[in-house]
CSV table of C-alpha atoms in Angstrom, one decimal:
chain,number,residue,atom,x,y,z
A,202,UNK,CA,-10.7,16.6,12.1
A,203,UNK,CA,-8.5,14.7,9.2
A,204,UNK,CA,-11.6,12.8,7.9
A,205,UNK,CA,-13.3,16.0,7.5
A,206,UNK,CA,-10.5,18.1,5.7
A,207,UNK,CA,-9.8,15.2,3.6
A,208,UNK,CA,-13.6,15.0,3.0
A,209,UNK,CA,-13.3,19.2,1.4
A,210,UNK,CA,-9.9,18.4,0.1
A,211,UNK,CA,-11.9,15.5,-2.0
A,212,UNK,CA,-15.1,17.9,-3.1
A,213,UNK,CA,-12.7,20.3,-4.2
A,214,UNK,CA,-10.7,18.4,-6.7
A,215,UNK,CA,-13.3,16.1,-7.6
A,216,UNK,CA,-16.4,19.6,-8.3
A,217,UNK,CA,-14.1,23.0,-7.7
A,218,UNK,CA,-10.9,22.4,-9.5
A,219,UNK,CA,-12.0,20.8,-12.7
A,220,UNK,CA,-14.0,24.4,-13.7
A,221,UNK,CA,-10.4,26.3,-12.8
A,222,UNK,CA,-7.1,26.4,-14.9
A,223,UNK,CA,-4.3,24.3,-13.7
A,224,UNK,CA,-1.6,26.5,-11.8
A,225,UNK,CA,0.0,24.6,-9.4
A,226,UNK,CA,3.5,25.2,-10.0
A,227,UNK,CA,4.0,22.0,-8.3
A,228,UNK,CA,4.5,18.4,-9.1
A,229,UNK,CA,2.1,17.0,-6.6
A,230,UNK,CA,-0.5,19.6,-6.8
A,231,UNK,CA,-1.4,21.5,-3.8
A,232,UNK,CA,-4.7,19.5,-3.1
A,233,UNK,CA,-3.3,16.1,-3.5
A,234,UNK,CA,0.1,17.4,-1.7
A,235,UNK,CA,-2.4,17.9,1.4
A,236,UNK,CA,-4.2,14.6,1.2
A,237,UNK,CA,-0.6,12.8,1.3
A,238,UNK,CA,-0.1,14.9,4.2
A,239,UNK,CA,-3.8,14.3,6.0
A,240,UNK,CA,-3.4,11.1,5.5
A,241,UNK,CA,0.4,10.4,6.8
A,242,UNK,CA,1.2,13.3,9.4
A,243,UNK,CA,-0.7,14.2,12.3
A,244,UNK,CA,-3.3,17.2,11.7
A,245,UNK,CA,-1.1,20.3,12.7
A,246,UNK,CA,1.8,19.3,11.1
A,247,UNK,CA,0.0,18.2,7.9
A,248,UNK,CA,-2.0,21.9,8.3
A,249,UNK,CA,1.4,23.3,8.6
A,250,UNK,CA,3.2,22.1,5.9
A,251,UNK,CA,0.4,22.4,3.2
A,252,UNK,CA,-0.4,25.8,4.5
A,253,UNK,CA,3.6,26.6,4.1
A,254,UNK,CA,3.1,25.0,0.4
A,255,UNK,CA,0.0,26.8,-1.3
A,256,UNK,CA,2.3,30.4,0.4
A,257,UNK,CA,5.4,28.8,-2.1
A,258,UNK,CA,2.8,28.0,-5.0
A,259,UNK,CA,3.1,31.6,-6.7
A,260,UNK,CA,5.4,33.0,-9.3
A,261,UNK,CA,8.0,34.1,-7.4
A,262,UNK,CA,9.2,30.4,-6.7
A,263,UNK,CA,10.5,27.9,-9.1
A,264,UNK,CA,8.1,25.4,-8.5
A,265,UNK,CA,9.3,21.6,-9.6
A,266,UNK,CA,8.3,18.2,-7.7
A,267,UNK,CA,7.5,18.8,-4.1
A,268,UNK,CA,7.1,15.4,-2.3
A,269,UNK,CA,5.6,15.3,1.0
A,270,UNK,CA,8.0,14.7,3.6
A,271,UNK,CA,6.4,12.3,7.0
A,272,UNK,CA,7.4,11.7,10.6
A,273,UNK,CA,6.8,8.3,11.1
A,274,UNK,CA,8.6,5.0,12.9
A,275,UNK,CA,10.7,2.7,10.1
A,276,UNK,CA,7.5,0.9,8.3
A,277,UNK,CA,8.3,-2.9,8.4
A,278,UNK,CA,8.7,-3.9,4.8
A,279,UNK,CA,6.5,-7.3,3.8
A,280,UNK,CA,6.7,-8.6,0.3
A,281,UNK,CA,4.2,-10.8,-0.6
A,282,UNK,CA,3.2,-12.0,-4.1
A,283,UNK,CA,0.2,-11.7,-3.6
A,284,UNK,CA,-0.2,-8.1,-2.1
A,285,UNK,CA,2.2,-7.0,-4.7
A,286,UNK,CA,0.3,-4.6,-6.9
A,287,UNK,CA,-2.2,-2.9,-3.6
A,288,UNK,CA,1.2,-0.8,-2.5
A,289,UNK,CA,-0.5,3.2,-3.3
A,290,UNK,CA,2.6,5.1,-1.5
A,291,UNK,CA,6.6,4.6,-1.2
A,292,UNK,CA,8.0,5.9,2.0
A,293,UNK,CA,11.7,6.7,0.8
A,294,UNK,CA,13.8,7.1,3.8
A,295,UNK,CA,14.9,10.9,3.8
A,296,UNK,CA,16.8,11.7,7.2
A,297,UNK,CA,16.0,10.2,10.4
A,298,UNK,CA,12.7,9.7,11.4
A,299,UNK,CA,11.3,11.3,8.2
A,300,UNK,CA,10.5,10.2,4.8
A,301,UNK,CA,8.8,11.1,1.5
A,302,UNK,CA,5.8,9.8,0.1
A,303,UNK,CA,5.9,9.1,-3.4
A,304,UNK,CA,2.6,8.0,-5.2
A,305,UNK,CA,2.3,4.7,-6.8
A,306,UNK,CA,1.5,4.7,-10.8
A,307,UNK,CA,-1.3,2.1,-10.6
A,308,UNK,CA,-1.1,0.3,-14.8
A,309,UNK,CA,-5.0,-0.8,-15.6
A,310,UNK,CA,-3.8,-3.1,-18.8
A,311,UNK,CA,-3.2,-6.5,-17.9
C-alpha cells in the first residue's frame, strides 16, 4: 500500500503540480509532507496525519513550517567519515517515542 501511494504522491509532483500555482501555505508542502510521512510512519497514521494537513492547508490557518512528526524506537546514531554526506533526514527527538523529520539540504558544488 505505501509503495503505491508514494508511487501517485511521486507522479503528482513530478507531472500534476508543476502546471498548478504554488499554494501550500506550508513549509514542507503537502505532497512532500506525505512522502516524509509514507515513508517513516506506518500507512494509517501517515494517511491520518497528511489527510489532517491538506484540511489545515487553507486560508483560515496561518500556515508556517510544518515538520512531520514519527513514532519510531531511538535510531542508533553511527558517524562515519565516510557515510557522512548520504544522511537525507534528521530525526530530532520531540517527546517520547516521537520525533520530527527534517530534510537534509544536499550541496552539489564540491
Amino acid at each position: 500500500m505505501k509503495g503505491v501511494v508514494l508511487f501517485v504522491l511521486k507522479f503528482y509532483q513530478k507531472y500534476i503540480s508543476k502546471f498548478t500555482p504554488s499554494s501550500c501555505r506550508y513549509y514542507p508542502t503537502c505532497s512532500e509532507y506525505a512522502i516524509w510521512q509514507f515513508k517513516h510512519n506506518n500507512f494509517f497514521l501517515a494517511f491520518f496525519a497528511t489527510f489532517l494537513r491538506i484540511l489545515r492547508c487553507n486560508q483560515l490557518f496561518k500556515g508556517g513550517i510544518d515538520y512531520p512528526i514519527v513514532y519510531r524506537k531511538k535510531p542508533k546514531f553511527i558517524y562515519s567519515k565516510t557515510n557522512k554526506n548520504n544522511i537525507n533526514f534528521w530525526f530530532v527527538p520531540h517527546s517520547a517515542g516521537k520525533f520530527y523529520v527534517i530534510k537534509t539540504i544536499v550541496s552539489k558544488e564540491k
